[in-house]
PDB file of C-alpha atoms and ligand atoms in Angstrom:
ATOM      1  CA  MET A 240       3.037  -1.993  15.423  1.00  0.00           C
ATOM      2  CA  SER A 241      -0.478  -1.283  14.384  1.00  0.00           C
ATOM      3  CA  GLY A 242      -1.905  -1.821  17.800  1.00  0.00           C
ATOM      4  CA  ALA A 243      -3.066  -5.309  16.979  1.00  0.00           C
ATOM      5  CA  PRO A 244      -1.275  -8.222  18.716  1.00  0.00           C
ATOM      6  CA  SER A 245       1.812  -9.653  17.093  1.00  0.00           C
ATOM      7  CA  SER A 246       3.424 -13.123  17.311  1.00  0.00           C
ATOM      8  CA  ALA A 247       7.018 -13.786  17.449  1.00  0.00           C
ATOM      9  CA  VAL A 248       7.996 -16.817  15.420  1.00  0.00           C
ATOM     10  CA  ALA A 249      11.325 -18.398  16.235  1.00  0.00           C
ATOM     11  CA  LEU A 250      13.182 -19.205  13.031  1.00  0.00           C
ATOM     12  CA  ALA A 251      12.904 -22.765  11.946  1.00  0.00           C
ATOM     13  CA  LEU A 252      16.604 -22.657  10.946  1.00  0.00           C
ATOM     14  CA  LEU A 253      17.931 -24.647   8.105  1.00  0.00           C
ATOM     15  CA  LEU A 254      21.565 -24.726   9.171  1.00  0.00           C
ATOM     16  CA  LEU A 255      24.139 -26.419   7.062  1.00  0.00           C
ATOM     17  CA  THR A 256      26.525 -27.148   9.815  1.00  0.00           C
ATOM     18  CA  GLY A 257      26.687 -26.779  13.589  1.00  0.00           C
ATOM     19  CA  SER A 258      24.078 -25.414  15.919  1.00  0.00           C
ATOM     20  CA  PRO A 259      23.937 -21.778  16.795  1.00  0.00           C
ATOM     21  CA  SER A 260      23.979 -20.251  20.309  1.00  0.00           C
ATOM     22  CA  PHE A 261      20.540 -18.737  21.100  1.00  0.00           C
ATOM     23  CA  ALA A 262      21.823 -15.207  20.470  1.00  0.00           C
ATOM     24  CA  GLU A 263      22.447 -16.041  16.863  1.00  0.00           C
ATOM     25  CA  TRP A 264      18.904 -17.009  16.200  1.00  0.00           C
ATOM     26  CA  ALA A 265      17.035 -14.344  14.228  1.00  0.00           C
ATOM     27  CA  SER A 266      13.341 -13.906  14.815  1.00  0.00           C
ATOM     28  CA  VAL A 267      10.411 -13.070  12.534  1.00  0.00           C
ATOM     29  CA  THR A 268       7.441 -11.084  13.823  1.00  0.00           C
ATOM     30  CA  TRP A 269       4.400 -10.136  11.805  1.00  0.00           C
ATOM     31  CA  HIS A 270       2.274  -7.038  12.543  1.00  0.00           C
ATOM     32  CA  PRO A 271      -0.502  -7.604  12.966  1.00  0.00           C
ATOM     33  CA  ALA A 272      -0.279 -11.305  13.587  1.00  0.00           C
ATOM     34  CA  LYS A 273      -3.423 -11.975  11.716  1.00  0.00           C
ATOM     35  CA  PRO A 274      -3.992  -9.373   8.982  1.00  0.00           C
ATOM     36  CA  ARG A 275      -7.184  -9.101   7.071  1.00  0.00           C
ATOM     37  CA  HIS A 276      -7.341  -8.831   3.204  1.00  0.00           C
ATOM     38  CA  GLY A 277      -7.044  -5.141   2.318  1.00  0.00           C
ATOM     39  CA  ASP A 278      -4.499  -4.563   5.035  1.00  0.00           C
ATOM     40  CA  VAL A 279      -0.963  -3.460   4.722  1.00  0.00           C
ATOM     41  CA  ALA A 280       1.023  -5.725   7.171  1.00  0.00           C
ATOM     42  CA  TRP A 281       4.642  -5.719   7.961  1.00  0.00           C
ATOM     43  CA  VAL A 282       7.308  -8.167   9.043  1.00  0.00           C
ATOM     44  CA  HIS A 283      10.156  -7.458  11.348  1.00  0.00           C
ATOM     45  CA  VAL A 284      13.224  -9.654  11.293  1.00  0.00           C
ATOM     46  CA  LYS A 285      15.284  -9.195  14.476  1.00  0.00           C
ATOM     47  CA  ASN A 286      18.688 -10.375  15.714  1.00  0.00           C
ATOM     48  CA  VAL A 287      20.241  -9.716  12.323  1.00  0.00           C
ATOM     49  CA  SER A 288      22.803  -7.011  11.611  1.00  0.00           C
ATOM     50  CA  GLU A 289      21.808  -3.909   9.473  1.00  0.00           C
ATOM     51  CA  SER A 290      24.538  -4.994   7.000  1.00  0.00           C
ATOM     52  CA  ALA A 291      22.856  -8.518   6.508  1.00  0.00           C
ATOM     53  CA  THR A 292      21.026  -9.308   3.302  1.00  0.00           C
ATOM     54  CA  VAL A 293      17.462 -10.194   4.081  1.00  0.00           C
ATOM     55  CA  GLU A 294      15.048 -11.452   1.347  1.00  0.00           C
ATOM     56  CA  GLY A 295      11.723 -13.337   1.360  1.00  0.00           C
ATOM     57  CA  SER A 296       8.412 -13.868  -0.015  1.00  0.00           C
ATOM     58  CA  VAL A 297       4.694 -14.392   0.922  1.00  0.00           C
ATOM     59  CA  ASP A 298       2.446 -16.508  -1.212  1.00  0.00           C
ATOM     60  CA  GLY A 299       5.223 -16.448  -3.773  1.00  0.00           C
ATOM     61  CA  ARG A 300       5.278 -12.661  -3.956  1.00  0.00           C
ATOM     62  CA  PRO A 301       8.618 -10.980  -3.059  1.00  0.00           C
ATOM     63  CA  LEU A 302       9.242  -8.958   0.100  1.00  0.00           C
ATOM     64  CA  THR A 303      11.553  -5.963  -0.128  1.00  0.00           C
ATOM     65  CA  PHE A 304      13.384  -5.449   3.167  1.00  0.00           C
ATOM     66  CA  PHE A 305      14.964  -2.256   4.650  1.00  0.00           C
ATOM     67  CA  PRO A 306      17.135  -1.812   7.772  1.00  0.00           C
ATOM     68  CA  TYR A 307      14.833  -0.996  10.664  1.00  0.00           C
ATOM     69  CA  GLY A 308      14.706  -1.297  14.417  1.00  0.00           C
ATOM     70  CA  GLY A 309      17.862  -3.258  15.053  1.00  0.00           C
ATOM     71  CA  GLY A 310      17.031  -5.614  12.208  1.00  0.00           C
ATOM     72  CA  HIS A 311      15.158  -5.494   8.952  1.00  0.00           C
ATOM     73  CA  ALA A 312      11.459  -4.843   8.005  1.00  0.00           C
ATOM     74  CA  ALA A 313       9.267  -5.140   4.958  1.00  0.00           C
ATOM     75  CA  LEU A 314       5.743  -4.052   4.174  1.00  0.00           C
ATOM     76  CA  PHE A 315       3.279  -6.612   2.685  1.00  0.00           C
ATOM     77  CA  GLY A 316       0.078  -5.513   1.039  1.00  0.00           C
ATOM     78  CA  ILE A 317      -2.924  -7.826   0.880  1.00  0.00           C
ATOM     79  CA  ASP A 318      -5.138  -6.886  -1.986  1.00  0.00           C
ATOM     80  CA  ILE A 319      -8.794  -6.018  -1.399  1.00  0.00           C
ATOM     81  CA  ASP A 320      -9.718  -8.893  -3.641  1.00  0.00           C
ATOM     82  CA  ALA A 321      -7.157 -11.388  -2.110  1.00  0.00           C
ATOM     83  CA  LYS A 322      -8.488 -14.643  -0.769  1.00  0.00           C
ATOM     84  CA  PRO A 323      -8.569 -15.119   2.959  1.00  0.00           C
ATOM     85  CA  GLY A 324      -6.605 -18.102   4.236  1.00  0.00           C
ATOM     86  CA  SER A 325      -3.183 -19.342   4.995  1.00  0.00           C
ATOM     87  CA  TYR A 326      -0.338 -17.765   3.043  1.00  0.00           C
ATOM     88  CA  ALA A 327       3.120 -19.439   3.220  1.00  0.00           C
ATOM     89  CA  TRP A 328       6.023 -17.145   3.903  1.00  0.00           C
ATOM     90  CA  ARG A 329       9.825 -17.530   3.767  1.00  0.00           C
ATOM     91  CA  VAL A 330      12.492 -15.306   4.997  1.00  0.00           C
ATOM     92  CA  GLY A 331      16.222 -15.730   4.158  1.00  0.00           C
ATOM     93  CA  VAL A 332      19.181 -14.039   5.966  1.00  0.00           C
ATOM     94  CA  VAL A 333      22.730 -13.916   4.700  1.00  0.00           C
ATOM     95  CA  GLU A 334      25.179 -12.357   7.061  1.00  0.00           C
ATOM     96  CA  LYS A 335      28.946 -12.247   7.384  1.00  0.00           C
ATOM     97  CA  GLU A 336      30.499 -14.953   9.613  1.00  0.00           C
ATOM     98  CA  ARG A 337      27.171 -16.676  10.192  1.00  0.00           C
ATOM     99  CA  GLU A 338      25.515 -19.598   8.469  1.00  0.00           C
ATOM    100  CA  PRO A 339      22.783 -18.492   5.963  1.00  0.00           C
ATOM    101  CA  GLN A 340      19.337 -18.934   7.728  1.00  0.00           C
ATOM    102  CA  THR A 341      15.953 -19.519   6.120  1.00  0.00           C
ATOM    103  CA  ALA A 342      12.758 -19.371   8.081  1.00  0.00           C
ATOM    104  CA  TYR A 343       9.329 -20.590   6.986  1.00  0.00           C
ATOM    105  CA  GLY A 344       5.875 -19.934   8.362  1.00  0.00           C
ATOM    106  CA  THR A 345       2.243 -19.283   7.668  1.00  0.00           C
ATOM    107  CA  LEU A 346       0.468 -16.041   7.711  1.00  0.00           C
ATOM    108  CA  LYS A 347      -3.365 -16.339   8.366  1.00  0.00           C
ATOM    109  CA  ILE A 348      -5.270 -13.860   6.418  1.00  0.00           C
ATOM    110  CA  GLN A 349      -8.586 -13.008   8.066  1.00  0.00           C
ATOM    111  CA  ARG A 350     -11.862 -12.339   6.171  1.00  0.00           C
ATOM    112  CA  ARG A 351     -13.082  -8.736   6.185  1.00  0.00           C
ATOM    113  CA  GLU A 352     -16.592  -7.858   5.261  1.00  0.00           C
ATOM    114  CA  PHE A 353     -17.133  -4.785   3.013  1.00  0.00           C
ATOM    115  CA  SER A 354     -20.288  -2.831   2.658  1.00  0.00           C
ATOM    116  CA  VAL A 355     -22.229  -2.544  -0.644  1.00  0.00           C
ATOM    117  CA  GLU A 356     -22.688   1.018  -1.922  1.00  0.00           C
ATOM    118  CA  ARG A 357     -25.308   1.785  -4.597  1.00  0.00           C
ATOM    119  CA  LEU A 358     -24.726   4.928  -6.612  1.00  0.00           C
ATOM    120  CA  THR A 359     -26.651   6.636  -9.392  1.00  0.00           C
ATOM    121  CA  LEU A 360     -24.527   8.574 -11.746  1.00  0.00           C
ATOM    122  CA  PRO A 361     -25.173  10.408 -14.981  1.00  0.00           C
ATOM    123  CA  LYS A 362     -25.331   7.891 -17.901  1.00  0.00           C
ATOM    124  CA  GLY A 363     -22.554   9.640 -19.663  1.00  0.00           C
ATOM    125  CA  LEU A 364     -19.996   8.868 -16.836  1.00  0.00           C
ATOM    126  CA  VAL A 365     -21.019   5.246 -16.631  1.00  0.00           C
ATOM    127  CA  ASP A 366     -21.876   3.986 -20.062  1.00  0.00           C
ATOM    128  CA  LEU A 367     -18.806   5.357 -21.835  1.00  0.00           C
ATOM    129  CA  ASP A 368     -18.693   6.092 -25.524  1.00  0.00           C
ATOM    130  CA  PRO A 369     -15.965   4.141 -27.317  1.00  0.00           C
ATOM    131  CA  GLU A 370     -13.444   7.141 -27.289  1.00  0.00           C
ATOM    132  CA  ALA A 371     -14.064   7.684 -23.571  1.00  0.00           C
ATOM    133  CA  GLU A 372     -13.740   3.931 -22.894  1.00  0.00           C
ATOM    134  CA  ARG A 373     -10.393   3.887 -24.854  1.00  0.00           C
ATOM    135  CA  ARG A 374      -9.134   6.821 -22.962  1.00  0.00           C
ATOM    136  CA  ALA A 375     -10.084   5.424 -19.473  1.00  0.00           C
ATOM    137  CA  ASN A 376      -8.419   1.968 -20.443  1.00  0.00           C
ATOM    138  CA  ASP A 377      -5.205   3.709 -21.549  1.00  0.00           C
ATOM    139  CA  GLU A 378      -5.116   5.665 -18.368  1.00  0.00           C
ATOM    140  CA  SER A 379      -5.674   2.721 -16.119  1.00  0.00           C
ATOM    141  CA  LYS A 380      -2.884   0.845 -17.944  1.00  0.00           C
ATOM    142  CA  LEU A 381      -0.543   3.771 -17.483  1.00  0.00           C
ATOM    143  CA  LEU A 382      -1.407   3.857 -13.774  1.00  0.00           C
ATOM    144  CA  ALA A 383      -0.782   0.095 -13.420  1.00  0.00           C
ATOM    145  CA  THR A 384       2.601   0.514 -15.077  1.00  0.00           C
ATOM    146  CA  VAL A 385       3.546   3.201 -12.601  1.00  0.00           C
ATOM    147  CA  TYR A 386       2.528   1.098  -9.687  1.00  0.00           C
ATOM    148  CA  ARG A 387       4.694  -1.849 -11.019  1.00  0.00           C
ATOM    149  CA  THR A 388       7.877   0.346 -10.856  1.00  0.00           C
ATOM    150  CA  ILE A 389       9.865  -0.547  -7.748  1.00  0.00           C
ATOM    151  CA  THR A 390      12.100   2.353  -6.691  1.00  0.00           C
ATOM    152  CA  PRO A 391      14.954   0.565  -4.717  1.00  0.00           C
ATOM    153  CA  GLU A 392      15.057   2.988  -1.816  1.00  0.00           C
ATOM    154  CA  ARG A 393      12.761   3.758   1.078  1.00  0.00           C
ATOM    155  CA  LEU A 394      11.620   7.446   0.723  1.00  0.00           C
ATOM    156  CA  TRP A 395       9.323   7.454   3.686  1.00  0.00           C
ATOM    157  CA  ARG A 396      10.159   7.639   7.515  1.00  0.00           C
ATOM    158  CA  GLY A 397       8.157   7.239  10.603  1.00  0.00           C
ATOM    159  CA  LYS A 398       4.425   7.670  10.821  1.00  0.00           C
ATOM    160  CA  PHE A 399       2.172   8.482   8.012  1.00  0.00           C
ATOM    161  CA  THR A 400       0.008  11.643   8.317  1.00  0.00           C
ATOM    162  CA  LYS A 401      -3.520  12.224   7.066  1.00  0.00           C
ATOM    163  CA  PRO A 402      -3.902  13.589   3.570  1.00  0.00           C
ATOM    164  CA  VAL A 403      -6.502  16.161   4.631  1.00  0.00           C
ATOM    165  CA  GLY A 404      -6.070  17.794   8.012  1.00  0.00           C
ATOM    166  CA  ALA A 405      -9.489  19.090   8.759  1.00  0.00           C
ATOM    167  CA  ALA A 406     -11.552  16.236   7.435  1.00  0.00           C
ATOM    168  CA  GLY A 407     -12.596  13.248   9.439  1.00  0.00           C
ATOM    169  CA  GLU A 408     -11.807   9.579   8.699  1.00  0.00           C
ATOM    170  CA  GLY A 409     -11.652   8.476   5.133  1.00  0.00           C
ATOM    171  CA  THR A 410     -14.596   6.260   4.343  1.00  0.00           C
ATOM    172  CA  GLY A 411     -15.777   3.664   1.799  1.00  0.00           C
ATOM    173  CA  PHE A 412     -12.614   1.536   1.318  1.00  0.00           C
ATOM    174  CA  GLY A 413     -13.609  -1.890  -0.177  1.00  0.00           C
ATOM    175  CA  ALA A 414     -17.240  -0.956  -0.792  1.00  0.00           C
ATOM    176  CA  ARG A 415     -18.742  -3.211  -3.441  1.00  0.00           C
ATOM    177  CA  ARG A 416     -20.083  -0.597  -5.792  1.00  0.00           C
ATOM    178  CA  VAL A 417     -23.272  -0.966  -7.723  1.00  0.00           C
ATOM    179  CA  ILE A 418     -23.484   1.924 -10.264  1.00  0.00           C
ATOM    180  CA  ASN A 419     -26.774   2.457 -11.906  1.00  0.00           C
ATOM    181  CA  GLY A 420     -27.678  -1.117 -11.078  1.00  0.00           C
ATOM    182  CA  GLN A 421     -24.492  -2.650 -12.331  1.00  0.00           C
ATOM    183  CA  PRO A 422     -21.889  -4.207 -10.166  1.00  0.00           C
ATOM    184  CA  ARG A 423     -18.441  -2.611 -10.440  1.00  0.00           C
ATOM    185  CA  SER A 424     -15.003  -3.148  -9.024  1.00  0.00           C
ATOM    186  CA  PRO A 425     -14.621  -2.494  -5.295  1.00  0.00           C
ATOM    187  CA  HIS A 426     -13.746   0.978  -4.131  1.00  0.00           C
ATOM    188  CA  GLY A 427      -9.944   0.935  -3.874  1.00  0.00           C
ATOM    189  CA  GLY A 428      -9.432   3.958  -1.640  1.00  0.00           C
ATOM    190  CA  ALA A 429     -10.833   6.111   1.109  1.00  0.00           C
ATOM    191  CA  ASP A 430     -12.951   9.210   0.422  1.00  0.00           C
ATOM    192  CA  TYR A 431     -12.438  12.350   2.545  1.00  0.00           C
ATOM    193  CA  SER A 432     -15.208  14.823   2.358  1.00  0.00           C
ATOM    194  CA  ALA A 433     -13.894  18.419   2.458  1.00  0.00           C
ATOM    195  CA  PRO A 434     -14.814  21.688   0.651  1.00  0.00           C
ATOM    196  CA  THR A 435     -13.184  22.564  -2.551  1.00  0.00           C
ATOM    197  CA  GLY A 436      -9.775  24.239  -2.020  1.00  0.00           C
ATOM    198  CA  THR A 437      -8.841  22.396   1.143  1.00  0.00           C
ATOM    199  CA  PRO A 438      -5.240  21.682   1.159  1.00  0.00           C
ATOM    200  CA  VAL A 439      -4.159  18.009   0.430  1.00  0.00           C
ATOM    201  CA  VAL A 440      -0.807  16.969   1.743  1.00  0.00           C
ATOM    202  CA  ALA A 441       1.634  14.204   1.092  1.00  0.00           C
ATOM    203  CA  VAL A 442       1.236  11.427   3.742  1.00  0.00           C
ATOM    204  CA  ASN A 443       4.985  10.682   3.870  1.00  0.00           C
ATOM    205  CA  GLY A 444       8.118  11.426   2.139  1.00  0.00           C
ATOM    206  CA  GLY A 445       8.312  10.453  -1.530  1.00  0.00           C
ATOM    207  CA  ARG A 446       8.795  11.487  -5.188  1.00  0.00           C
ATOM    208  CA  VAL A 447       5.974  12.666  -7.483  1.00  0.00           C
ATOM    209  CA  ALA A 448       5.584   9.672  -9.874  1.00  0.00           C
ATOM    210  CA  LEU A 449       2.768  11.086 -11.889  1.00  0.00           C
ATOM    211  CA  VAL A 450       0.592  14.177 -12.303  1.00  0.00           C
ATOM    212  CA  GLY A 451      -2.306  14.219 -14.710  1.00  0.00           C
ATOM    213  CA  ASP A 452      -5.971  14.915 -15.555  1.00  0.00           C
ATOM    214  CA  PHE A 453      -7.648  11.596 -16.213  1.00  0.00           C
ATOM    215  CA  PHE A 454     -11.266  10.595 -17.058  1.00  0.00           C
ATOM    216  CA  PHE A 455     -12.221   8.838 -13.858  1.00  0.00           C
ATOM    217  CA  PRO A 456      -9.672  10.125 -11.249  1.00  0.00           C
ATOM    218  CA  GLY A 457      -9.756  13.766 -12.574  1.00  0.00           C
ATOM    219  CA  ARG A 458      -6.657  15.839 -11.613  1.00  0.00           C
ATOM    220  CA  LEU A 459      -4.501  13.478  -9.731  1.00  0.00           C
ATOM    221  CA  VAL A 460      -1.115  13.175  -8.129  1.00  0.00           C
ATOM    222  CA  VAL A 461       0.638   9.793  -7.431  1.00  0.00           C
ATOM    223  CA  LEU A 462       3.414   9.618  -4.953  1.00  0.00           C
ATOM    224  CA  ASP A 463       6.154   6.928  -4.997  1.00  0.00           C
ATOM    225  CA  HIS A 464       7.338   6.299  -1.407  1.00  0.00           C
ATOM    226  CA  GLY A 465       9.909   3.654  -2.662  1.00  0.00           C
ATOM    227  CA  LEU A 466      10.108  -0.085  -2.299  1.00  0.00           C
ATOM    228  CA  GLY A 467       6.772  -0.493  -4.082  1.00  0.00           C
ATOM    229  CA  LEU A 468       4.527   1.748  -2.015  1.00  0.00           C
ATOM    230  CA  TYR A 469       2.474   4.395  -3.809  1.00  0.00           C
ATOM    231  CA  THR A 470      -0.199   6.769  -2.539  1.00  0.00           C
ATOM    232  CA  LEU A 471      -2.910   8.318  -4.852  1.00  0.00           C
ATOM    233  CA  TYR A 472      -4.673  11.657  -4.577  1.00  0.00           C
ATOM    234  CA  PHE A 473      -7.691  11.998  -6.930  1.00  0.00           C
ATOM    235  CA  HIS A 474     -10.291  14.501  -7.948  1.00  0.00           C
ATOM    236  CA  LEU A 475      -8.079  17.494  -7.141  1.00  0.00           C
ATOM    237  CA  ASP A 476      -8.993  21.038  -7.979  1.00  0.00           C
ATOM    238  CA  THR A 477      -5.389  22.267  -8.156  1.00  0.00           C
ATOM    239  CA  ILE A 478      -2.102  20.557  -8.197  1.00  0.00           C
ATOM    240  CA  ALA A 479       0.873  22.069  -6.392  1.00  0.00           C
ATOM    241  CA  VAL A 480       3.711  19.725  -7.443  1.00  0.00           C
ATOM    242  CA  ALA A 481       5.542  18.590 -10.613  1.00  0.00           C
ATOM    243  CA  GLU A 482       6.602  15.052 -11.706  1.00  0.00           C
ATOM    244  CA  ALA A 483      10.044  13.899 -10.291  1.00  0.00           C
ATOM    245  CA  GLN A 484       9.778  16.413  -7.450  1.00  0.00           C
ATOM    246  CA  ARG A 485      10.708  15.122  -3.973  1.00  0.00           C
ATOM    247  CA  VAL A 486       8.102  15.824  -1.305  1.00  0.00           C
ATOM    248  CA  GLU A 487       8.197  15.680   2.466  1.00  0.00           C
ATOM    249  CA  ARG A 488       5.513  14.491   4.771  1.00  0.00           C
ATOM    250  CA  GLY A 489       2.868  17.195   5.245  1.00  0.00           C
ATOM    251  CA  GLN A 490       3.857  19.037   2.131  1.00  0.00           C
ATOM    252  CA  PRO A 491       0.942  20.337   0.001  1.00  0.00           C
ATOM    253  CA  VAL A 492       0.389  18.396  -3.281  1.00  0.00           C
ATOM    254  CA  GLY A 493      -2.808  20.136  -4.269  1.00  0.00           C
ATOM    255  CA  THR A 494      -6.313  21.023  -3.156  1.00  0.00           C
ATOM    256  CA  VAL A 495      -9.596  19.092  -2.782  1.00  0.00           C
ATOM    257  CA  GLY A 496     -11.933  19.319  -5.861  1.00  0.00           C
ATOM    258  CA  ALA A 497     -14.551  17.353  -7.817  1.00  0.00           C
ATOM    259  CA  THR A 498     -12.790  16.751 -11.051  1.00  0.00           C
ATOM    260  CA  GLY A 499     -13.203  13.425 -12.975  1.00  0.00           C
ATOM    261  CA  ARG A 500     -16.006  11.116 -11.819  1.00  0.00           C
ATOM    262  CA  ALA A 501     -16.998  12.578  -8.607  1.00  0.00           C
ATOM    263  CA  THR A 502     -20.395  13.447  -7.243  1.00  0.00           C
ATOM    264  CA  GLY A 503     -19.104  16.340  -5.085  1.00  0.00           C
ATOM    265  CA  PRO A 504     -15.838  17.823  -3.675  1.00  0.00           C
ATOM    266  CA  HIS A 505     -13.817  15.132  -1.880  1.00  0.00           C
ATOM    267  CA  LEU A 506     -10.422  13.568  -1.866  1.00  0.00           C
ATOM    268  CA  HIS A 507     -10.069  10.005  -3.033  1.00  0.00           C
ATOM    269  CA  PHE A 508      -7.023   8.749  -1.285  1.00  0.00           C
ATOM    270  CA  GLY A 509      -5.615   5.418  -2.146  1.00  0.00           C
ATOM    271  CA  ALA A 510      -2.558   3.345  -1.310  1.00  0.00           C
ATOM    272  CA  LEU A 511      -0.883   0.405  -3.227  1.00  0.00           C
ATOM    273  CA  MET A 512       1.900  -1.866  -1.999  1.00  0.00           C
ATOM    274  CA  ARG A 513       3.426  -3.739  -4.948  1.00  0.00           C
ATOM    275  CA  SER A 514       0.143  -3.069  -6.801  1.00  0.00           C
ATOM    276  CA  ALA A 515      -1.950  -4.571  -4.093  1.00  0.00           C
ATOM    277  CA  ARG A 516      -4.794  -2.176  -3.253  1.00  0.00           C
ATOM    278  CA  VAL A 517      -4.776  -1.654   0.536  1.00  0.00           C
ATOM    279  CA  ASP A 518      -6.878   0.245   3.017  1.00  0.00           C
ATOM    280  CA  PRO A 519      -5.273   3.598   3.590  1.00  0.00           C
ATOM    281  CA  ALA A 520      -6.369   3.554   7.194  1.00  0.00           C
ATOM    282  CA  THR A 521      -4.089   0.532   7.823  1.00  0.00           C
ATOM    283  CA  LEU A 522      -1.205   2.518   6.152  1.00  0.00           C
ATOM    284  CA  LEU A 523      -1.912   5.608   8.359  1.00  0.00           C
ATOM    285  CA  GLY A 524      -2.027   3.275  11.389  1.00  0.00           C
ATOM    286  CA  LEU A 525       1.437   1.935  10.956  1.00  0.00           C
ATOM    287  CA  ALA A 526       3.673   3.181  13.819  1.00  0.00           C
ATOM    288  CA  PHE A 527       7.194   3.054  12.564  1.00  0.00           C
ATOM    289  CA  LEU A 528       9.713   4.998  14.661  1.00  0.00           C
ATOM    290  CA  ASP A 529      11.889   6.121  11.827  1.00  0.00           C
TER     291      ASP A 529
HETATM  292 ZN1   ZN B1521     -13.204   7.337  -3.903  1.00  0.00          ZN
END
């Protein structure tokens, strides 16, 4: 319920026998109905019991459902570099005393334009010496491994809160970066400008998956919210949590700083859903009730 329109798709039921009464028909609704690449969308399967087994996929990528709102829901992250177009989805429902149901449909991913950002940084932070390059590669591999780990329970509830209370909106998600004249990968998070020492809080419940001091991200905290959802807090001055610790929404995880590759004090806040880099603003805009 991100405010955008949604469409209810009646299940195209593949029933082995018989025909169901209307009340038995599950429904599948996407929020928003037409997401853009870089969005985190979600799907609501209604008219199924909480004890039902619901599974499915979009574009061949699995959805992980959890009981929600009189049915089941799943988040779907559309990577910043995903191709716009029609993505085929499938949802299967297995429930006691009902025939298994399978629904199929298409999710239209809209194109989104991102800005181009030109930065000038000290040569030493851009043209890495072999040792720094090896370190940065190892660190990004470690991060990718963390993001691939799917904790099988949902650790978040309800709405997501801003990671920095006083700051304005995060900026720069998806910006195509040109650093010292060389095109780089797009900016995978939102930057919040705030003075050094400003508290940074967990945007929702989770577990601390990683704490570190890395070459590009500087001092960092990675939170695992379960079912493949991670949030990232980079360039911290101080860190207030330890690995494996459970955190609540709004709990301080550290303070704003300028560690790693940062031109000044700010929080780089990122969100990943099953390794898809998504706009944190769309995560903060989700309006789950519990
Ligand atoms: Zn950033």
